[in-house]
Amino acid sequence: MNSTRTETHSRREALNETHVWHVYARRKYDEPLHEIGTVMADDVELAQVYARSIYDEFSWVEMVIIPRESIVTVIAS
Amino acid sequence: MNGEKEECMAVTHIDNAALFAVLSSLADNKQAIGRRYAYWCNGAPALEAAVAAAAMTQDELGHARTLYPLLEDFVQADPGQVDPMTRTLQYHLAFLDHDFQGWSDFVATNFLLDTALTTFFAAAQQSSYEPLRQRSRKIVQEERLHEMHADGWVRRLAKAGGAVRATLVASLFRLWNETLCWFGPEDDPAMQSLYYEGIIDATPDELRRRYLQKIMPTLSSLEIDVPVSFHAETKRWELHQSLPWHAWDPVARRAMPPKWMRNDRPSDGTSQWKNRETLTNHTPRHMCK
């Protein structure tokens, strides 16, 4: 019984998004990219789809996503 | 003078039953997909997926809205059945007659059916029928994001294993035959006519082959067993099953209802089955305020 519960729980865990992606975008070529938010997704393709769907309030000229784990802290808060 | 003006302003209607039939099917499928997706705008497994579902709903309904006005230009059009707000959908896949049973149906519809429709639009990007050519290019562009969503979710559900994977596979199999049949048999009069008129650049079998090249890399990598094999010589995926044409309605381009319902077919030549649940215009319950 317990093993079934654990199995179900782990499957549910497997479906949960665990990776955070920072979304950067700009509206004009002469302005820098700035952070507009984050999305959670376990793979890069879904992260791109989510970023495009959620942050669609402007006609961005550029949008990039960066996985949180690749960010290197220089000065810790 | 006035007479000349009126003559110049008179609309020339197109007489092309094959093109009208396929456009009706494309529009009804897009509209039906949009309506089914709409129920999942607040029911997806994650907030991000729900927002993406809402965006995809808008896209699908938008595609239908760009296709329906084309029907008005045909002599085959019934004026009462052109406006998407009042039209009764008749030419969509039978799979879309009923609500999705779960998120896996959403994923399967996006992965199998929407990709099949996109395969058709891709084949119409150089169409001799300009209105379809223009729309096809835009739709193919917008569908790239949907394909990424479909691919990502098929992978996620399949890799979760157990009941989650089994549910996904069941959804895929419920749609499999009907989607492959949608392109029609190789001698399908409507599709062959479009091919010979340069409206699309492929026959039904070639469209099906192109479609398999799109979906099979994902299904194969996830070891989802479907009756398709890779031919090393041709480097192409080939279907090795006979499709159930006996249960496919070539007029409505959809699976036929069970035999016990077929006696109710109307005598006016339309494909509307009296006992079939049809998608009439309505607002999804959760969207009512």
mmCIF file of C-alpha atoms in Angstrom:
data_model
loop_
_atom_site.group_PDB
_atom_site.id
_atom_site.type_symbol
_atom_site.label_atom_id
_atom_site.label_comp_id
_atom_site.label_asym_id
_atom_site.label_seq_id
_atom_site.Cartn_x
_atom_site.Cartn_y
_atom_site.Cartn_z
ATOM 1 C CA MET A 1 0.000 0.000 0.000
ATOM 2 C CA ASN A 2 2.797 2.364 1.036
ATOM 3 C CA SER A 3 4.867 1.506 -2.002
ATOM 4 C CA THR A 4 1.888 2.291 -4.279
ATOM 5 C CA ARG A 5 1.487 5.655 -2.589
ATOM 6 C CA THR A 6 5.189 6.392 -2.935
ATOM 7 C CA GLU A 7 5.055 5.404 -6.606
ATOM 8 C CA THR A 8 2.044 7.671 -7.248
ATOM 9 C CA HIS A 9 3.724 10.470 -5.317
ATOM 10 C CA SER A 10 6.947 10.140 -7.303
ATOM 11 C CA ARG A 11 4.990 10.168 -10.579
ATOM 12 C CA ARG A 12 3.237 13.315 -9.483
ATOM 13 C CA GLU A 13 6.605 14.789 -8.554
ATOM 14 C CA ALA A 14 7.876 13.873 -12.013
ATOM 15 C CA LEU A 15 5.097 15.956 -13.551
ATOM 16 C CA ASN A 16 5.861 18.993 -11.422
ATOM 17 C CA GLU A 17 7.958 21.654 -13.064
ATOM 18 C CA THR A 18 11.130 22.161 -11.081
ATOM 19 C CA HIS A 19 13.387 24.344 -13.202
ATOM 20 C CA VAL A 20 13.131 28.124 -13.125
ATOM 21 C CA TRP A 21 13.953 30.115 -16.253
ATOM 22 C CA HIS A 22 14.509 33.869 -16.173
ATOM 23 C CA VAL A 23 12.888 35.666 -19.080
ATOM 24 C CA TYR A 24 14.550 38.731 -20.602
ATOM 25 C CA ALA A 25 13.149 40.852 -23.398
ATOM 26 C CA ARG A 26 13.319 44.244 -25.080
ATOM 27 C CA ARG A 27 10.861 46.252 -27.131
ATOM 28 C CA LYS A 28 13.347 48.291 -29.159
ATOM 29 C CA TYR A 29 16.736 47.477 -30.623
ATOM 30 C CA ASP A 30 18.300 50.496 -28.894
ATOM 31 C CA GLU A 31 17.290 49.399 -25.404
ATOM 32 C CA PRO A 32 18.967 46.655 -23.362
ATOM 33 C CA LEU A 33 17.379 43.340 -22.479
ATOM 34 C CA HIS A 34 15.725 43.495 -19.100
ATOM 35 C CA GLU A 35 14.186 40.837 -16.908
ATOM 36 C CA ILE A 36 10.417 40.642 -17.334
ATOM 37 C CA GLY A 37 9.735 37.577 -15.196
ATOM 38 C CA THR A 38 10.262 33.864 -14.808
ATOM 39 C CA VAL A 39 8.663 30.625 -15.964
ATOM 40 C CA MET A 40 8.905 27.110 -14.594
ATOM 41 C CA ALA A 41 9.486 24.278 -17.021
ATOM 42 C CA ASP A 42 11.521 21.114 -17.101
ATOM 43 C CA ASP A 43 12.739 21.410 -20.653
ATOM 44 C CA VAL A 44 13.890 24.249 -22.818
ATOM 45 C CA GLU A 45 11.188 23.835 -25.486
ATOM 46 C CA LEU A 46 8.325 24.128 -23.008
ATOM 47 C CA ALA A 47 10.114 27.020 -21.283
ATOM 48 C CA GLN A 48 10.170 28.865 -24.631
ATOM 49 C CA VAL A 49 6.466 28.160 -25.247
ATOM 50 C CA TYR A 50 5.541 29.342 -21.755
ATOM 51 C CA ALA A 51 7.660 32.491 -21.971
ATOM 52 C CA ARG A 52 6.066 33.420 -25.314
ATOM 53 C CA SER A 53 2.541 32.707 -24.046
ATOM 54 C CA ILE A 54 2.795 34.425 -20.667
ATOM 55 C CA TYR A 55 4.774 37.533 -21.574
ATOM 56 C CA ASP A 56 2.899 38.477 -24.721
ATOM 57 C CA GLU A 57 1.814 41.954 -23.621
ATOM 58 C CA PHE A 58 4.206 43.688 -26.038
ATOM 59 C CA SER A 59 5.583 43.050 -29.507
ATOM 60 C CA TRP A 60 9.089 42.242 -28.317
ATOM 61 C CA VAL A 61 11.937 42.499 -30.790
ATOM 62 C CA GLU A 62 13.950 40.011 -28.742
ATOM 63 C CA MET A 63 13.257 37.554 -25.919
ATOM 64 C CA VAL A 64 15.703 35.143 -24.277
ATOM 65 C CA ILE A 65 15.448 32.685 -21.405
ATOM 66 C CA ILE A 66 18.211 31.721 -18.998
ATOM 67 C CA PRO A 67 18.109 28.716 -16.655
ATOM 68 C CA ARG A 68 18.434 29.865 -13.045
ATOM 69 C CA GLU A 69 21.084 27.255 -12.267
ATOM 70 C CA SER A 70 23.449 28.768 -14.851
ATOM 71 C CA ILE A 71 23.492 32.154 -13.079
ATOM 72 C CA VAL A 72 26.712 32.836 -11.206
ATOM 73 C CA THR A 73 26.390 35.045 -8.128
ATOM 74 C CA VAL A 74 29.082 37.726 -7.886
ATOM 75 C CA ILE A 75 27.789 39.613 -4.865
ATOM 76 C CA ALA A 76 25.419 37.709 -2.653
ATOM 77 C CA SER A 77 22.465 39.625 -1.201
ATOM 78 C CA MET B 1 -23.435 53.635 -66.124
ATOM 79 C CA ASN B 2 -24.995 52.385 -62.942
ATOM 80 C CA GLY B 3 -25.459 49.026 -64.553
ATOM 81 C CA GLU B 4 -21.740 48.887 -65.403
ATOM 82 C CA LYS B 5 -20.853 49.796 -61.855
ATOM 83 C CA GLU B 6 -23.085 47.098 -60.489
ATOM 84 C CA GLU B 7 -21.564 44.621 -62.893
ATOM 85 C CA CYS B 8 -18.058 45.570 -61.742
ATOM 86 C CA MET B 9 -19.095 45.228 -58.120
ATOM 87 C CA ALA B 10 -20.797 41.869 -58.629
ATOM 88 C CA VAL B 11 -18.982 39.120 -56.727
ATOM 89 C CA THR B 12 -17.703 36.253 -58.799
ATOM 90 C CA HIS B 13 -18.288 33.054 -56.940
ATOM 91 C CA ILE B 14 -15.916 30.140 -57.169
ATOM 92 C CA ASP B 15 -17.355 26.815 -58.254
ATOM 93 C CA ASN B 16 -15.024 24.243 -56.731
ATOM 94 C CA ALA B 17 -16.682 21.568 -54.611
ATOM 95 C CA ALA B 18 -13.404 19.851 -53.694
ATOM 96 C CA LEU B 19 -11.767 23.024 -52.381
ATOM 97 C CA PHE B 20 -14.951 24.017 -50.570
ATOM 98 C CA ALA B 21 -15.144 20.606 -48.868
ATOM 99 C CA VAL B 22 -11.536 20.676 -47.683
ATOM 100 C CA LEU B 23 -11.719 24.302 -46.522
ATOM 101 C CA SER B 24 -14.901 23.461 -44.573
ATOM 102 C CA SER B 25 -13.122 20.551 -42.930
ATOM 103 C CA LEU B 26 -10.061 22.656 -42.056
ATOM 104 C CA ALA B 27 -12.193 25.444 -40.596
ATOM 105 C CA ASP B 28 -14.483 23.145 -38.620
ATOM 106 C CA ASN B 29 -11.553 21.186 -37.214
ATOM 107 C CA LYS B 30 -9.772 24.377 -36.154
ATOM 108 C CA GLN B 31 -12.949 25.725 -34.576
ATOM 109 C CA ALA B 32 -13.683 22.447 -32.780
ATOM 110 C CA ILE B 33 -10.091 22.189 -31.516
ATOM 111 C CA GLY B 34 -10.303 25.758 -30.209
ATOM 112 C CA ARG B 35 -13.534 25.037 -28.354
ATOM 113 C CA ARG B 36 -12.151 21.846 -26.800
ATOM 114 C CA TYR B 37 -8.921 23.608 -25.817
ATOM 115 C CA ALA B 38 -10.958 26.392 -24.195
ATOM 116 C CA TYR B 39 -12.118 24.044 -21.435
ATOM 117 C CA TRP B 40 -8.486 23.538 -20.405
ATOM 118 C CA CYS B 41 -7.507 27.195 -20.048
ATOM 119 C CA ASN B 42 -7.946 26.813 -16.306
ATOM 120 C CA GLY B 43 -7.544 23.068 -16.006
ATOM 121 C CA ALA B 44 -4.011 22.400 -17.171
ATOM 122 C CA PRO B 45 -1.553 20.690 -14.793
ATOM 123 C CA ALA B 46 0.457 23.884 -14.234
ATOM 124 C CA LEU B 47 -0.166 27.620 -14.371
ATOM 125 C CA GLU B 48 2.268 28.033 -17.269
ATOM 126 C CA ALA B 49 0.573 25.243 -19.205
ATOM 127 C CA ALA B 50 -2.823 26.860 -18.595
ATOM 128 C CA VAL B 51 -1.648 30.193 -20.004
ATOM 129 C CA ALA B 52 -0.179 28.386 -23.002
ATOM 130 C CA ALA B 53 -3.495 26.551 -23.449
ATOM 131 C CA ALA B 54 -5.321 29.895 -23.480
ATOM 132 C CA ALA B 55 -2.925 31.266 -26.108
ATOM 133 C CA MET B 56 -3.316 28.132 -28.223
ATOM 134 C CA THR B 57 -7.103 28.363 -27.940
ATOM 135 C CA GLN B 58 -6.968 31.894 -29.308
ATOM 136 C CA ASP B 59 -4.677 30.765 -32.120
ATOM 137 C CA GLU B 60 -6.939 27.887 -33.154
ATOM 138 C CA LEU B 61 -10.104 29.975 -33.080
ATOM 139 C CA GLY B 62 -8.212 32.677 -34.957
ATOM 140 C CA HIS B 63 -7.236 30.204 -37.673
ATOM 141 C CA ALA B 64 -10.884 29.163 -38.005
ATOM 142 C CA ARG B 65 -11.936 32.821 -38.208
ATOM 143 C CA THR B 66 -9.573 33.417 -41.106
ATOM 144 C CA LEU B 67 -10.850 30.343 -42.974
ATOM 145 C CA TYR B 68 -14.631 30.702 -42.628
ATOM 146 C CA PRO B 69 -14.907 33.925 -44.661
ATOM 147 C CA LEU B 70 -13.344 32.085 -47.615
ATOM 148 C CA LEU B 71 -16.390 29.798 -47.760
ATOM 149 C CA GLU B 72 -18.620 32.760 -48.656
ATOM 150 C CA ASP B 73 -16.904 32.998 -52.039
ATOM 151 C CA PHE B 74 -18.084 29.565 -53.161
ATOM 152 C CA VAL B 75 -21.294 28.683 -54.981
ATOM 153 C CA GLN B 76 -21.437 25.606 -52.736
ATOM 154 C CA ALA B 77 -21.809 27.780 -49.609
ATOM 155 C CA ASP B 78 -24.967 27.776 -47.550
ATOM 156 C CA PRO B 79 -25.276 31.438 -46.435
ATOM 157 C CA GLY B 80 -26.648 30.359 -43.068
ATOM 158 C CA GLN B 81 -23.617 28.161 -42.398
ATOM 159 C CA VAL B 82 -20.718 30.548 -42.901
ATOM 160 C CA ASP B 83 -20.682 32.692 -39.793
ATOM 161 C CA PRO B 84 -18.596 30.836 -37.153
ATOM 162 C CA MET B 85 -20.828 32.206 -34.383
ATOM 163 C CA THR B 86 -23.954 30.511 -35.715
ATOM 164 C CA ARG B 87 -22.608 27.669 -37.821
ATOM 165 C CA THR B 88 -23.178 24.070 -36.731
ATOM 166 C CA LEU B 89 -19.886 22.252 -37.127
ATOM 167 C CA GLN B 90 -20.178 19.172 -39.321
ATOM 168 C CA TYR B 91 -16.792 18.455 -40.829
ATOM 169 C CA HIS B 92 -14.572 18.017 -37.768
ATOM 170 C CA LEU B 93 -13.154 14.737 -36.524
ATOM 171 C CA ALA B 94 -15.550 12.541 -34.525
ATOM 172 C CA PHE B 95 -12.967 12.551 -31.714
ATOM 173 C CA LEU B 96 -13.829 16.214 -31.145
ATOM 174 C CA ASP B 97 -17.575 15.507 -30.738
ATOM 175 C CA HIS B 98 -17.071 15.011 -27.023
ATOM 176 C CA ASP B 99 -15.249 16.807 -24.229
ATOM 177 C CA PHE B 100 -11.663 15.811 -23.643
ATOM 178 C CA GLN B 101 -11.449 13.117 -20.992
ATOM 179 C CA GLY B 102 -8.277 14.621 -19.589
ATOM 180 C CA TRP B 103 -5.142 16.632 -20.253
ATOM 181 C CA SER B 104 -3.738 13.742 -22.285
ATOM 182 C CA ASP B 105 -6.529 14.272 -24.863
ATOM 183 C CA PHE B 106 -5.443 17.906 -25.167
ATOM 184 C CA VAL B 107 -1.840 16.816 -25.693
ATOM 185 C CA ALA B 108 -2.820 14.082 -28.183
ATOM 186 C CA THR B 109 -5.020 16.476 -30.186
ATOM 187 C CA ASN B 110 -2.225 19.005 -30.383
ATOM 188 C CA PHE B 111 0.394 16.389 -31.233
ATOM 189 C CA LEU B 112 -1.567 14.304 -33.753
ATOM 190 C CA LEU B 113 -4.486 16.243 -35.203
ATOM 191 C CA ASP B 114 -3.149 19.779 -35.188
ATOM 192 C CA THR B 115 0.133 18.556 -36.671
ATOM 193 C CA ALA B 116 -1.827 16.778 -39.425
ATOM 194 C CA LEU B 117 -3.653 19.999 -40.290
ATOM 195 C CA THR B 118 -0.343 21.876 -40.252
ATOM 196 C CA THR B 119 1.076 19.295 -42.669
ATOM 197 C CA PHE B 120 -1.750 20.204 -45.044
ATOM 198 C CA PHE B 121 -1.143 23.955 -44.616
ATOM 199 C CA ALA B 122 2.573 23.426 -45.217
ATOM 200 C CA ALA B 123 1.659 21.757 -48.526
ATOM 201 C CA ALA B 124 -0.434 24.801 -49.457
ATOM 202 C CA GLN B 125 2.271 27.437 -48.940
ATOM 203 C CA GLN B 126 2.783 27.706 -52.712
ATOM 204 C CA SER B 127 -0.905 27.248 -53.463
ATOM 205 C CA SER B 128 -2.410 28.442 -56.713
ATOM 206 C CA TYR B 129 -5.368 29.633 -54.602
ATOM 207 C CA GLU B 130 -3.965 32.838 -53.162
ATOM 208 C CA PRO B 131 -6.198 33.235 -50.072
ATOM 209 C CA LEU B 132 -5.165 29.788 -48.851
ATOM 210 C CA ARG B 133 -1.499 30.433 -49.700
ATOM 211 C CA GLN B 134 -1.418 33.587 -47.544
ATOM 212 C CA ARG B 135 -3.205 31.974 -44.617
ATOM 213 C CA SER B 136 -1.152 28.789 -44.796
ATOM 214 C CA ARG B 137 2.127 30.661 -44.395
ATOM 215 C CA LYS B 138 0.910 32.476 -41.306
ATOM 216 C CA ILE B 139 -0.661 29.378 -39.769
ATOM 217 C CA VAL B 140 2.490 27.295 -40.330
ATOM 218 C CA GLN B 141 4.520 30.024 -38.616
ATOM 219 C CA GLU B 142 2.168 30.181 -35.615
ATOM 220 C CA GLU B 143 1.966 26.417 -35.324
ATOM 221 C CA ARG B 144 5.693 26.110 -34.590
ATOM 222 C CA LEU B 145 5.041 27.028 -30.974
ATOM 223 C CA HIS B 146 2.172 24.524 -30.786
ATOM 224 C CA GLU B 147 4.457 21.794 -32.098
ATOM 225 C CA MET B 148 7.030 22.572 -29.404
ATOM 226 C CA HIS B 149 4.271 22.420 -26.796
ATOM 227 C CA ALA B 150 2.992 19.109 -28.175
ATOM 228 C CA ASP B 151 6.432 17.558 -28.348
ATOM 229 C CA GLY B 152 7.347 18.725 -24.841
ATOM 230 C CA TRP B 153 4.149 17.407 -23.277
ATOM 231 C CA VAL B 154 4.191 14.063 -25.092
ATOM 232 C CA ARG B 155 7.737 13.562 -23.763
ATOM 233 C CA ARG B 156 6.798 14.582 -20.223
ATOM 234 C CA LEU B 157 3.718 12.364 -20.000
ATOM 235 C CA ALA B 158 5.426 9.396 -21.644
ATOM 236 C CA LYS B 159 8.478 9.641 -19.380
ATOM 237 C CA ALA B 160 6.316 9.875 -16.234
ATOM 238 C CA GLY B 161 5.522 6.176 -16.777
ATOM 239 C CA GLY B 162 2.789 4.091 -15.173
ATOM 240 C CA ALA B 163 -0.786 5.266 -15.479
ATOM 241 C CA VAL B 164 0.256 8.681 -16.827
ATOM 242 C CA ARG B 165 2.021 7.126 -19.797
ATOM 243 C CA ALA B 166 -0.796 4.603 -20.316
ATOM 244 C CA THR B 167 -3.379 7.412 -20.411
ATOM 245 C CA LEU B 168 -1.355 9.328 -22.969
ATOM 246 C CA VAL B 169 -0.940 6.241 -25.157
ATOM 247 C CA ALA B 170 -4.695 5.573 -24.940
ATOM 248 C CA SER B 171 -5.432 9.158 -26.053
ATOM 249 C CA LEU B 172 -2.995 8.875 -28.951
ATOM 250 C CA PHE B 173 -4.567 5.606 -30.085
ATOM 251 C CA ARG B 174 -8.104 6.996 -29.947
ATOM 252 C CA LEU B 175 -7.052 9.681 -32.432
ATOM 253 C CA TRP B 176 -4.571 7.676 -34.511
ATOM 254 C CA ASN B 177 -6.742 6.093 -37.227
ATOM 255 C CA GLU B 178 -9.079 9.022 -37.721
ATOM 256 C CA THR B 179 -6.206 11.484 -38.041
ATOM 257 C CA LEU B 180 -4.388 9.344 -40.598
ATOM 258 C CA CYS B 181 -7.639 8.898 -42.510
ATOM 259 C CA TRP B 182 -8.238 12.675 -42.623
ATOM 260 C CA PHE B 183 -5.806 13.026 -45.543
ATOM 261 C CA GLY B 184 -8.079 10.619 -47.451
ATOM 262 C CA PRO B 185 -7.256 7.492 -49.452
ATOM 263 C CA GLU B 186 -4.740 7.974 -52.271
ATOM 264 C CA ASP B 187 -7.592 8.239 -54.809
ATOM 265 C CA ASP B 188 -9.576 10.703 -52.670
ATOM 266 C CA PRO B 189 -11.364 12.874 -55.276
ATOM 267 C CA ALA B 190 -11.185 16.097 -53.224
ATOM 268 C CA MET B 191 -7.477 15.911 -52.354
ATOM 269 C CA GLN B 192 -6.527 14.661 -55.822
ATOM 270 C CA SER B 193 -8.419 17.550 -57.355
ATOM 271 C CA LEU B 194 -6.541 20.044 -55.135
ATOM 272 C CA TYR B 195 -3.261 18.406 -56.100
ATOM 273 C CA TYR B 196 -3.934 18.585 -59.842
ATOM 274 C CA GLU B 197 -5.082 22.208 -59.586
ATOM 275 C CA GLY B 198 -1.866 23.165 -57.785
ATOM 276 C CA ILE B 199 -3.706 24.121 -54.608
ATOM 277 C CA ILE B 200 -1.517 21.714 -52.611
ATOM 278 C CA ASP B 201 1.760 20.163 -53.670
ATOM 279 C CA ALA B 202 1.185 16.578 -52.512
ATOM 280 C CA THR B 203 -1.194 13.646 -52.900
ATOM 281 C CA PRO B 204 -2.880 12.099 -49.824
ATOM 282 C CA ASP B 205 -0.231 9.370 -49.461
ATOM 283 C CA GLU B 206 2.582 11.911 -49.728
ATOM 284 C CA LEU B 207 0.873 14.149 -47.140
ATOM 285 C CA ARG B 208 0.620 11.143 -44.812
ATOM 286 C CA ARG B 209 4.315 10.375 -45.362
ATOM 287 C CA ARG B 210 5.301 13.970 -44.580
ATOM 288 C CA TYR B 211 3.136 13.821 -41.474
ATOM 289 C CA LEU B 212 4.829 10.642 -40.261
ATOM 290 C CA GLN B 213 8.269 12.246 -40.709
ATOM 291 C CA LYS B 214 7.096 14.942 -38.275
ATOM 292 C CA ILE B 215 5.594 12.819 -35.511
ATOM 293 C CA MET B 216 7.591 9.597 -35.653
ATOM 294 C CA PRO B 217 10.955 10.813 -34.287
ATOM 295 C CA THR B 218 9.213 11.700 -31.002
ATOM 296 C CA LEU B 219 7.048 8.569 -30.800
ATOM 297 C CA SER B 220 9.973 6.344 -31.716
ATOM 298 C CA SER B 221 12.363 7.908 -29.193
ATOM 299 C CA LEU B 222 9.743 7.357 -26.470
ATOM 300 C CA GLU B 223 9.171 3.750 -27.620
ATOM 301 C CA ILE B 224 5.453 4.330 -28.137
ATOM 302 C CA ASP B 225 4.464 1.423 -30.329
ATOM 303 C CA VAL B 226 2.597 2.434 -33.493
ATOM 304 C CA PRO B 227 2.270 0.558 -36.807
ATOM 305 C CA VAL B 228 4.988 2.564 -38.535
ATOM 306 C CA SER B 229 8.514 1.468 -39.348
ATOM 307 C CA PHE B 230 11.623 3.250 -40.543
ATOM 308 C CA HIS B 231 12.913 2.193 -43.944
ATOM 309 C CA ALA B 232 16.676 2.493 -43.988
ATOM 310 C CA GLU B 233 16.826 2.542 -47.816
ATOM 311 C CA THR B 234 14.440 5.427 -48.297
ATOM 312 C CA LYS B 235 15.236 6.949 -44.890
ATOM 313 C CA ARG B 236 11.541 7.502 -44.363
ATOM 314 C CA TRP B 237 8.886 6.363 -41.923
ATOM 315 C CA GLU B 238 6.279 4.167 -43.612
ATOM 316 C CA LEU B 239 2.870 3.144 -42.354
ATOM 317 C CA HIS B 240 2.306 -0.616 -42.317
ATOM 318 C CA GLN B 241 -1.351 -0.848 -41.414
ATOM 319 C CA SER B 242 -4.442 -0.717 -43.555
ATOM 320 C CA LEU B 243 -6.580 2.223 -42.553
ATOM 321 C CA PRO B 244 -10.284 1.669 -41.744
ATOM 322 C CA TRP B 245 -11.744 3.317 -44.844
ATOM 323 C CA HIS B 246 -14.989 1.333 -44.415
ATOM 324 C CA ALA B 247 -15.642 3.402 -41.277
ATOM 325 C CA TRP B 248 -14.597 6.751 -42.735
ATOM 326 C CA ASP B 249 -16.995 9.275 -44.235
ATOM 327 C CA PRO B 250 -15.322 10.862 -47.282
ATOM 328 C CA VAL B 251 -17.897 13.686 -47.427
ATOM 329 C CA ALA B 252 -17.508 14.831 -43.827
ATOM 330 C CA ARG B 253 -13.834 13.724 -43.673
ATOM 331 C CA ARG B 254 -14.412 12.050 -40.311
ATOM 332 C CA ALA B 255 -15.071 8.642 -38.795
ATOM 333 C CA MET B 256 -18.580 7.344 -39.376
ATOM 334 C CA PRO B 257 -20.865 6.905 -36.404
ATOM 335 C CA PRO B 258 -21.625 3.303 -35.367
ATOM 336 C CA LYS B 259 -23.903 1.323 -37.709
ATOM 337 C CA TRP B 260 -26.972 1.640 -35.490
ATOM 338 C CA MET B 261 -26.873 5.419 -35.955
ATOM 339 C CA ARG B 262 -26.329 5.488 -39.708
ATOM 340 C CA ASN B 263 -29.990 4.923 -40.657
ATOM 341 C CA ASP B 264 -30.652 8.475 -39.548
ATOM 342 C CA ARG B 265 -28.562 10.025 -42.299
ATOM 343 C CA PRO B 266 -30.550 12.903 -43.783
ATOM 344 C CA SER B 267 -31.778 12.544 -47.336
ATOM 345 C CA ASP B 268 -30.622 16.060 -48.352
ATOM 346 C CA GLY B 269 -27.069 14.875 -49.029
ATOM 347 C CA THR B 270 -25.492 16.710 -46.091
ATOM 348 C CA SER B 271 -23.231 14.851 -43.755
ATOM 349 C CA GLN B 272 -25.170 15.822 -40.643
ATOM 350 C CA TRP B 273 -26.148 12.776 -38.588
ATOM 351 C CA LYS B 274 -29.281 13.323 -36.578
ATOM 352 C CA ASN B 275 -28.214 11.340 -33.537
ATOM 353 C CA ARG B 276 -24.695 12.724 -33.366
ATOM 354 C CA GLU B 277 -23.763 15.222 -30.730
ATOM 355 C CA THR B 278 -22.762 18.290 -32.692
ATOM 356 C CA LEU B 279 -20.758 21.311 -31.694
ATOM 357 C CA THR B 280 -23.148 24.177 -31.932
ATOM 358 C CA ASN B 281 -22.270 27.671 -30.929
ATOM 359 C CA HIS B 282 -22.005 28.002 -27.182
ATOM 360 C CA THR B 283 -19.768 29.570 -24.620
ATOM 361 C CA PRO B 284 -17.888 27.148 -22.376
ATOM 362 C CA ARG B 285 -19.470 27.105 -18.922
ATOM 363 C CA HIS B 286 -16.396 28.304 -17.074
ATOM 364 C CA MET B 287 -16.115 31.321 -19.372
ATOM 365 C CA CYS B 288 -19.631 32.543 -18.544
ATOM 366 C CA LYS B 289 -19.727 35.429 -16.122
#
